[in-house]
Tab-separated table of C-alpha atoms in Angstrom:
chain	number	residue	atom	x	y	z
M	1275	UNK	CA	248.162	139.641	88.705
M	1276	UNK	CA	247.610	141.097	85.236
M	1277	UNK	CA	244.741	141.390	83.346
M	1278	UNK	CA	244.977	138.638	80.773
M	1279	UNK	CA	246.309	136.393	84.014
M	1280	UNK	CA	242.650	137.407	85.510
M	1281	UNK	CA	241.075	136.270	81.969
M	1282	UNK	CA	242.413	133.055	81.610
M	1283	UNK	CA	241.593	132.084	85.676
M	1284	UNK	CA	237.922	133.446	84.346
M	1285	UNK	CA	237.604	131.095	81.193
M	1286	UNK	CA	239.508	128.348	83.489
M	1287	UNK	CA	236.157	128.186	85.468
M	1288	UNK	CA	233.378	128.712	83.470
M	1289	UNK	CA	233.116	125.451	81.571
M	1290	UNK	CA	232.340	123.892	84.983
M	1291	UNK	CA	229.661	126.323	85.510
M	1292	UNK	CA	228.247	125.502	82.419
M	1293	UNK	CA	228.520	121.402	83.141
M	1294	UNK	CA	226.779	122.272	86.622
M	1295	UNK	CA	223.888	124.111	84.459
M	1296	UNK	CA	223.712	120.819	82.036
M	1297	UNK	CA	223.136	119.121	84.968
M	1298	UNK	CA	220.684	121.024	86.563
M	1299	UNK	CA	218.914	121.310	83.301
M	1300	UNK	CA	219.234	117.503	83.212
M	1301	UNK	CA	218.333	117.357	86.719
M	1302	UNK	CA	214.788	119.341	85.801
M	1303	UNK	CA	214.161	117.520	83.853
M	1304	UNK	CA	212.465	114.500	85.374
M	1305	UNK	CA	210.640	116.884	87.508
M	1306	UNK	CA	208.439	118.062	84.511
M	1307	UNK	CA	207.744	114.328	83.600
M	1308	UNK	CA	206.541	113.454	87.177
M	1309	UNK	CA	204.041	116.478	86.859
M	1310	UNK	CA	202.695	115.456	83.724
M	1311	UNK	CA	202.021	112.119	85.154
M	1312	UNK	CA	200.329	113.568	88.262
M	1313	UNK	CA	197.992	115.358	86.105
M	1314	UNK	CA	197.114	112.666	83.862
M	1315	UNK	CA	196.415	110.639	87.157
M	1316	UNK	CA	194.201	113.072	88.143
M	1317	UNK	CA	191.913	113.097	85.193
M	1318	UNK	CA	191.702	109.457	84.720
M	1319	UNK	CA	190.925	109.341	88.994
M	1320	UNK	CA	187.949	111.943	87.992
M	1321	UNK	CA	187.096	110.305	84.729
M	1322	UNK	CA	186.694	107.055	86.605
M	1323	UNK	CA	184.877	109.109	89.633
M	1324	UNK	CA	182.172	110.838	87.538
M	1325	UNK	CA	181.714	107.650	85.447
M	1326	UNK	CA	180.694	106.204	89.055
M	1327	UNK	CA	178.750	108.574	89.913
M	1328	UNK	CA	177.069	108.619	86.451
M	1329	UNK	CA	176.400	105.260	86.588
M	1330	UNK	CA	175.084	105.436	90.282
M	1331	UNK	CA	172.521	108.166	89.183
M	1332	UNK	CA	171.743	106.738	86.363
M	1333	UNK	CA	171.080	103.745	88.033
M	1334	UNK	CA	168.940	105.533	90.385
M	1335	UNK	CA	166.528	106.877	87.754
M	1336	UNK	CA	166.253	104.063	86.189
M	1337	UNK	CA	165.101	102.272	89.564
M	1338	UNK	CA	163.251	105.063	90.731
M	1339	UNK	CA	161.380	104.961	87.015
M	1340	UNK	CA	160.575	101.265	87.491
M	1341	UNK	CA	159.456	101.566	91.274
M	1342	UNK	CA	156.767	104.390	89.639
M	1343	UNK	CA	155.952	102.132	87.022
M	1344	UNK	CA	155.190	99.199	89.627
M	1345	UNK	CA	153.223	101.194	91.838
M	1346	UNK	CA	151.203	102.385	88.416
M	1347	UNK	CA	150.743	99.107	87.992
M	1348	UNK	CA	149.785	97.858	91.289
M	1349	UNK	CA	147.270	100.604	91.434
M	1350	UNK	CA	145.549	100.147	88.271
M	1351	UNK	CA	145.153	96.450	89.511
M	1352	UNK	CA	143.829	97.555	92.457
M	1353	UNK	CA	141.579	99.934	90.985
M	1354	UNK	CA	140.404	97.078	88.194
M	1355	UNK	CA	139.841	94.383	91.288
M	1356	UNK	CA	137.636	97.295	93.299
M	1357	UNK	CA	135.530	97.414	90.055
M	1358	UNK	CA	135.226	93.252	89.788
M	1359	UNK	CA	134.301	93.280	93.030
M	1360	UNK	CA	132.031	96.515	92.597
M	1361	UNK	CA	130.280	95.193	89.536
M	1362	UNK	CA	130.028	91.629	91.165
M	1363	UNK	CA	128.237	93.398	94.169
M	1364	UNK	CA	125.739	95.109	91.787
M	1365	UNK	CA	124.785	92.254	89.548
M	1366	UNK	CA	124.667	90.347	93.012
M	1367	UNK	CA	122.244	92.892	94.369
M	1368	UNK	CA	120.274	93.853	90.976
M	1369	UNK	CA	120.079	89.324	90.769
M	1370	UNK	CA	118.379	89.765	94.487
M	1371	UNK	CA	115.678	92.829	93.283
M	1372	UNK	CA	115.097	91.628	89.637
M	1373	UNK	CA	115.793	88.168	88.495
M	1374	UNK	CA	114.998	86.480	91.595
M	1375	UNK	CA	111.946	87.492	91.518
M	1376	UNK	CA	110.721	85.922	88.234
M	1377	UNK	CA	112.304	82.900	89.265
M	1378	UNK	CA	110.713	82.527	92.113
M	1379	UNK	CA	107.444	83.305	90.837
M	1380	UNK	CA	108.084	80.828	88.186
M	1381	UNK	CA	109.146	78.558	90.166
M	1382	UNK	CA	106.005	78.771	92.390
M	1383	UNK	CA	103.351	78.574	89.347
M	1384	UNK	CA	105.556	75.330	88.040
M	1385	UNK	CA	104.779	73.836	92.003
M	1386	UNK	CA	101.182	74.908	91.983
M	1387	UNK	CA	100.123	73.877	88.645
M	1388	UNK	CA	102.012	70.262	88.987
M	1389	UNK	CA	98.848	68.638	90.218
M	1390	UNK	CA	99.332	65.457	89.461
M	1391	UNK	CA	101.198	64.839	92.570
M	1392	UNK	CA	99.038	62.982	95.304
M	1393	UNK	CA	97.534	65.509	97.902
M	1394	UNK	CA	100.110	65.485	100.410
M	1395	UNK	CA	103.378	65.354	97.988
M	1396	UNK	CA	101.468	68.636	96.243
M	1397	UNK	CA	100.885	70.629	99.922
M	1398	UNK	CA	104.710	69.551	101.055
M	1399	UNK	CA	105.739	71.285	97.847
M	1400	UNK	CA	103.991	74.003	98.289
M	1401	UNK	CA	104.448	74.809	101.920
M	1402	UNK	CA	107.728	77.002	101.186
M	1403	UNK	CA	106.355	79.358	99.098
M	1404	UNK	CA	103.520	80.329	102.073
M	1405	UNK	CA	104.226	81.504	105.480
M	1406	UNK	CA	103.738	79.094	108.144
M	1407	UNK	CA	100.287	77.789	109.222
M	1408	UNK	CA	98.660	79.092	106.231
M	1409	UNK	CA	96.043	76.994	103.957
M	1410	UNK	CA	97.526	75.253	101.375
M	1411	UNK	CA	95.331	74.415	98.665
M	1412	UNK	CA	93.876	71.176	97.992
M	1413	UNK	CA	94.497	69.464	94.787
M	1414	UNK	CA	92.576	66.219	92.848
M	1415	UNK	CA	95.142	64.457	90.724
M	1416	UNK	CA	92.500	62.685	88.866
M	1417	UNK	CA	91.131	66.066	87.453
M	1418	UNK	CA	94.368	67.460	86.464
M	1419	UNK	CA	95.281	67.587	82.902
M	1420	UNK	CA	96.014	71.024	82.451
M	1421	UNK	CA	99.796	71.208	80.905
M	1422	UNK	CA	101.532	74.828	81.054
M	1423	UNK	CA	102.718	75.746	78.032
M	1424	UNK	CA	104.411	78.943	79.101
M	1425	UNK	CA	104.047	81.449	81.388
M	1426	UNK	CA	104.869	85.464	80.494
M	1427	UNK	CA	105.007	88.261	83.542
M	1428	UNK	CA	101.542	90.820	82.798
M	1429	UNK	CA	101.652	92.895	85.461
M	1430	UNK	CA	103.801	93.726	88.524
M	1431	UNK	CA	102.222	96.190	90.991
M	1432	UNK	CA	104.205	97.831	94.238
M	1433	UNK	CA	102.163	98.334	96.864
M	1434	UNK	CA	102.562	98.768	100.806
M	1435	UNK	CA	105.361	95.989	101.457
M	1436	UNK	CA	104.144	93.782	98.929
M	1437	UNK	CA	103.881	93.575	95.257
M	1438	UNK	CA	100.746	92.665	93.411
M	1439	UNK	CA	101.358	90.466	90.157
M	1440	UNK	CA	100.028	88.945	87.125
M	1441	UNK	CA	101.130	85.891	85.118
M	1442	UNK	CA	99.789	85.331	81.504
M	1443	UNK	CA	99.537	81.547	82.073
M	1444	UNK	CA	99.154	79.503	78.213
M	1445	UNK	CA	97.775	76.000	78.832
M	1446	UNK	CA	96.515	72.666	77.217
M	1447	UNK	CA	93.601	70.458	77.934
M	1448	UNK	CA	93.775	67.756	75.834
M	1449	UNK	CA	93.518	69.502	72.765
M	1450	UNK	CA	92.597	72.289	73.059
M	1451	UNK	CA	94.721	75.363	74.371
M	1452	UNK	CA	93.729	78.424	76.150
M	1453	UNK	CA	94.954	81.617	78.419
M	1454	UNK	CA	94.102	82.478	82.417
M	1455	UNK	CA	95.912	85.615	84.383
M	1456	UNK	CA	96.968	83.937	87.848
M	1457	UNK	CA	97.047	86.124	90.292
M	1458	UNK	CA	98.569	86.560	94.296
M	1459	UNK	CA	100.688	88.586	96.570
M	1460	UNK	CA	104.399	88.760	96.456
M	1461	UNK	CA	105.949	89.687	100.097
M	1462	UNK	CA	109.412	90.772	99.458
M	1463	UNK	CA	112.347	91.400	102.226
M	1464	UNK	CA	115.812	91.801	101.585
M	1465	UNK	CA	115.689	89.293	98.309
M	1466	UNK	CA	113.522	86.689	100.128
M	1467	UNK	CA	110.292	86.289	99.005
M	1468	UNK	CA	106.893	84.629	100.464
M	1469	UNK	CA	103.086	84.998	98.744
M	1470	UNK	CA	100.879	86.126	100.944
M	1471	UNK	CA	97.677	85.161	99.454
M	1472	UNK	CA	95.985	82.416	98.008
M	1473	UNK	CA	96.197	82.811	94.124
M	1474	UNK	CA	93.592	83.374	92.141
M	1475	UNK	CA	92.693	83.359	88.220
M	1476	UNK	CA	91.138	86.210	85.465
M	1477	UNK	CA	90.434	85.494	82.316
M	1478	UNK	CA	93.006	88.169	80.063
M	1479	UNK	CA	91.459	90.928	78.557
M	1480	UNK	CA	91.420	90.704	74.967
M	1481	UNK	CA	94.196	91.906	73.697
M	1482	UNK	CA	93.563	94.383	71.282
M	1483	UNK	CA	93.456	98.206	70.781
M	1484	UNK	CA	92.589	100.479	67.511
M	1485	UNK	CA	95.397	102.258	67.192
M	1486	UNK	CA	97.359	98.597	66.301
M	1487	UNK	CA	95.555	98.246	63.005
M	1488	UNK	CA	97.455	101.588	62.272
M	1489	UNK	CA	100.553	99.552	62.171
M	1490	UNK	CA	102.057	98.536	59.193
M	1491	UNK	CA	99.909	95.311	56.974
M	1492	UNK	CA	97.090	96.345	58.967
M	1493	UNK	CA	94.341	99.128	57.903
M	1494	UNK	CA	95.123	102.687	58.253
M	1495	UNK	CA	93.528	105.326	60.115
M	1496	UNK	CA	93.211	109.207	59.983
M	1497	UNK	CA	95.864	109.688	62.369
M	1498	UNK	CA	99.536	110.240	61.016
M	1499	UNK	CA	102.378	108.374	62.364
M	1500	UNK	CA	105.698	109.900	63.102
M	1501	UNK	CA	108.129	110.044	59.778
M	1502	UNK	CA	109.386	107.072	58.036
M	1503	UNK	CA	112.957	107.734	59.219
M	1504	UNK	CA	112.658	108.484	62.218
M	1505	UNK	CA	109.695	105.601	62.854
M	1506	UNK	CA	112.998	103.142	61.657
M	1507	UNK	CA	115.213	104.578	63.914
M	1508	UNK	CA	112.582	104.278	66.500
M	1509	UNK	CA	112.439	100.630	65.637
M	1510	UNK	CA	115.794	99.528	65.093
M	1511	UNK	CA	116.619	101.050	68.852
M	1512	UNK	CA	113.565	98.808	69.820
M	1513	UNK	CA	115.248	95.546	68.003
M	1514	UNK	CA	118.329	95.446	68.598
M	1515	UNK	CA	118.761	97.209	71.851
M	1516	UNK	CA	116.180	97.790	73.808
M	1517	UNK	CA	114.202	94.656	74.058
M	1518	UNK	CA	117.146	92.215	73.856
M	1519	UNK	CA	118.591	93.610	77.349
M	1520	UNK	CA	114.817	94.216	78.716
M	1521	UNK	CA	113.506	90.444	78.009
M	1522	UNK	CA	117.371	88.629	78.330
M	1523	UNK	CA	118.892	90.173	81.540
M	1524	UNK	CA	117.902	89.982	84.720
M	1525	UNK	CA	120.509	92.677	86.090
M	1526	UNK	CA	118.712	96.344	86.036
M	1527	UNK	CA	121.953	98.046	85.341
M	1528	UNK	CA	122.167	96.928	81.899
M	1529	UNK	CA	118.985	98.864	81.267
M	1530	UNK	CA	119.076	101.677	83.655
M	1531	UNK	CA	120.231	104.086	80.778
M	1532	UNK	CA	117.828	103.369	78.629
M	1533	UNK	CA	114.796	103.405	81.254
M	1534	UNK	CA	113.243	105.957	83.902
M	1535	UNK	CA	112.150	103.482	85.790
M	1536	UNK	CA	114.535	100.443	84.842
M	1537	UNK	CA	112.774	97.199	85.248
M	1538	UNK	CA	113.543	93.690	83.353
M	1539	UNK	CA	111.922	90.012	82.601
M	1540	UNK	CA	114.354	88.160	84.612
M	1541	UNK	CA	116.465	86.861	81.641
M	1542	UNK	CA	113.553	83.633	80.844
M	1543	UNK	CA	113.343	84.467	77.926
M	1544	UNK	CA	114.823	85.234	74.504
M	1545	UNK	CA	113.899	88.166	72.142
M	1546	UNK	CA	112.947	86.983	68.767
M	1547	UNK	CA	111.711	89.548	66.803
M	1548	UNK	CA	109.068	92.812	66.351
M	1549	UNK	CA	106.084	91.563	64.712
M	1550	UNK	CA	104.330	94.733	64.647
M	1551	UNK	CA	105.048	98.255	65.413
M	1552	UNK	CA	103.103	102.162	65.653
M	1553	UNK	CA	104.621	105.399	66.619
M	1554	UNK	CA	102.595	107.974	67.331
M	1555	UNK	CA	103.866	111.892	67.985
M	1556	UNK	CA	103.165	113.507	70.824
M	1557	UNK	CA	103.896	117.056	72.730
M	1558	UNK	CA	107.228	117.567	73.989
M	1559	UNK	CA	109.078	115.386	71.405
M	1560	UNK	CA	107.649	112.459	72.496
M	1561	UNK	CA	106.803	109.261	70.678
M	1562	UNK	CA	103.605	106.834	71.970
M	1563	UNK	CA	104.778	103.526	70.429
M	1564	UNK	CA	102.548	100.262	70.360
M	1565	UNK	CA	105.024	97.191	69.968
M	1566	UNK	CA	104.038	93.154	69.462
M	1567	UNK	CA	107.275	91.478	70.047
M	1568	UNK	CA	107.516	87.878	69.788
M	1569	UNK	CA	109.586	86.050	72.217
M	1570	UNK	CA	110.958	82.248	72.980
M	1571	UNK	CA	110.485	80.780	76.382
M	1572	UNK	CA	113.662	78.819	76.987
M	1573	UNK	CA	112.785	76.051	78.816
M	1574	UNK	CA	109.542	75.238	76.559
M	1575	UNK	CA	111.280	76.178	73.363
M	1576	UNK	CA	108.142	77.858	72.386
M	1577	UNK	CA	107.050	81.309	70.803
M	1578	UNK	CA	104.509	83.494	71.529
M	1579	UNK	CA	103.619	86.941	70.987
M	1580	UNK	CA	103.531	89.844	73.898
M	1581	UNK	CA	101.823	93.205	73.513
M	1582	UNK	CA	103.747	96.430	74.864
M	1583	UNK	CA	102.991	100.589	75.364
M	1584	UNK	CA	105.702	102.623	75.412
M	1585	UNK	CA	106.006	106.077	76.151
M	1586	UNK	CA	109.228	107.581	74.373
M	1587	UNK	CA	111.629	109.881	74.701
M	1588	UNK	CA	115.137	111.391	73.608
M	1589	UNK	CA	117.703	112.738	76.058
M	1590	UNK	CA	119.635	115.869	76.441
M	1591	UNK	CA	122.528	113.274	73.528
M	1592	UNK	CA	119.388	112.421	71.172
M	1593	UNK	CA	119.534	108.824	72.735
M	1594	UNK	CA	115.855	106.948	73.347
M	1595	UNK	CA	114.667	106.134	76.835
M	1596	UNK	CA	111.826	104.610	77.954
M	1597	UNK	CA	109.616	107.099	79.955
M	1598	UNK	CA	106.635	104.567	80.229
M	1599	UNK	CA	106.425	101.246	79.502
M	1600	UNK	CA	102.770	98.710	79.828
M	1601	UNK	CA	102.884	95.260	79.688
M	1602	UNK	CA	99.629	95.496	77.198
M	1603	UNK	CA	98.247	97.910	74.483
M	1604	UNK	CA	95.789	99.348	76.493
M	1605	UNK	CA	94.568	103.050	76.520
């Protein structure tokens, strides 16, 4: 076989060889298109995979955020119904040890001066203030025509398991009108109450002391009250704070701040106005203030005037409190 015989066998075969590579090329083809379409599948499968577990957590947070804002919630209710029932126990307990106690004393000198009833009527009502088999006092319905006009608390003593007290008792006879201190013991157990002796009356002291015609209107004397500013800051505390709570409230909380020894009228009355007023400076900071406040009994609608001491002080903020405080002016 010569050479150019060899050639043209050669070129005989190669355009087959090059069909076979068209179609192998052709065959690859569809192989690159099918990987392409795998990966694209893969992305979207992990795009729709974190999305899920986006949303899940997400979801999650949110709930978990909620379930904390819940419990907040449940918890400050919680905490705000311990406090109702906190403060209900204390006004509960402070209506037992303060208020009570005026209105049963009230409600005793109402019974005891309401002699018109018949004799036995006037013991029967009187029976529950006592303890039992004691001596009720007699009464003569045709001699009665005193009328109470109001009655004020003067004095309130503690002794040794009882306290010792003093009503300021304004009356009518006919015309004319007048004052008597009635006077008994006051046996007092966990916020029940009995007197324990038979009362008693005093005429009042009169009610008046030197150092009150210092006060303003009235005459001077050589000694020198406290400044003008700070006498009206004295006296606006004394206004619109202090005696407002003392005389209105019959809960000792409200003025347990504002006293060292917190007491209060039993909430009887209402707080009109300061009549008169004297401030005094003494060592320590101190201020020794004479008041005459006037005050409305609620149930007689009527005013009348009531006489107080107090000892003064300011606190560690500048605020007032009452170190000392007398029912009267005197020294």
């Amino acid at each position: 076989m010569s050479i150019q015989d060899f050639q043209e066998k050669v070129e005989e075969q190669e355009p087959p060889k090059k069909k076979k590579e068209k179609k192998e090329k052709k065959q690859a083809k569809p192989k690159k298109k099918g990987k392409i379409a795998s990966f694209y599948k893969e992305k979207i499968v992990s795009v729709i995979v974190w999305g899920f577990i986006g949303l899940l957590v997400v979801g999650c947070i949110t709930f978990l955020l909620k379930e904390v804002e819940v419990s907040n919630q449940l918890k400050n209710l919680q905490q705000q119904v311990q406090k109702q029932n906190e403060i209900i126990e204390t006004v509960n307990k402070n209506t037992e040890n303060s208020g009570n106690f005026d209105v049963f004393n009230r409600s005793f000198i109402m019974k005891f001066y309401n002699t018109k009833d018949d004799q036995q009527a006037y013991q029967d009502a009187l029976k529950k203030y006592f303890p039992v088999d004691t001596t009720i006092p007699m009464n003569d319905p045709a001699k009665s025509n005193k009328k109470v006009l109001s009655i004020q608390l003067w004095e309130k003593k503690k002794q040794d398991g009882f306290y010792q007290v003093k009503y300021l008792i304004d009356y009518q006879i006919d015309e004319e009108k007048g004052q008597e201190l009635f006077c008994y013991n006051v046996k007092e157990k966990k916020g029940k109450y009995l007197v324990q002796s038979i009362p008693y009356k005093q005429v009042p002291a009169v009610m008046t002391n030197n150092k009150i015609a210092k006060a303003t209107n009235l005459p001077e004397s050589n000694e020198e009250q406290i400044d003008t500013k700070e006498k009206t800051a004295v006296n606006n505390w004394l206004k619109d704070t202090f005696f407002p709570k003392y005389v209105e409230t019959s809960d000792k909380e409200v003025v347990k701040y504002m006293m060292k020894n917190p007491e209060v009228l039993g909430g009887v009355m209402t707080f009109k106005n300061i009549q008169e007023m004297a401030a005094y400076p003494m060592k320590g900071g101190r201020i020794d203030c004479y008041v005459i406040v006037t005050v409305t009994d609620k149930q007689l609608s009527q005013d009348y005037n009531n006489a107080y001491h107090l000892i003064i002080e300011q606190d560690d903020n500048d605020q007032f409190v009452v170190e000392k405080l007398a029912h009267d002016i005197k020294n």
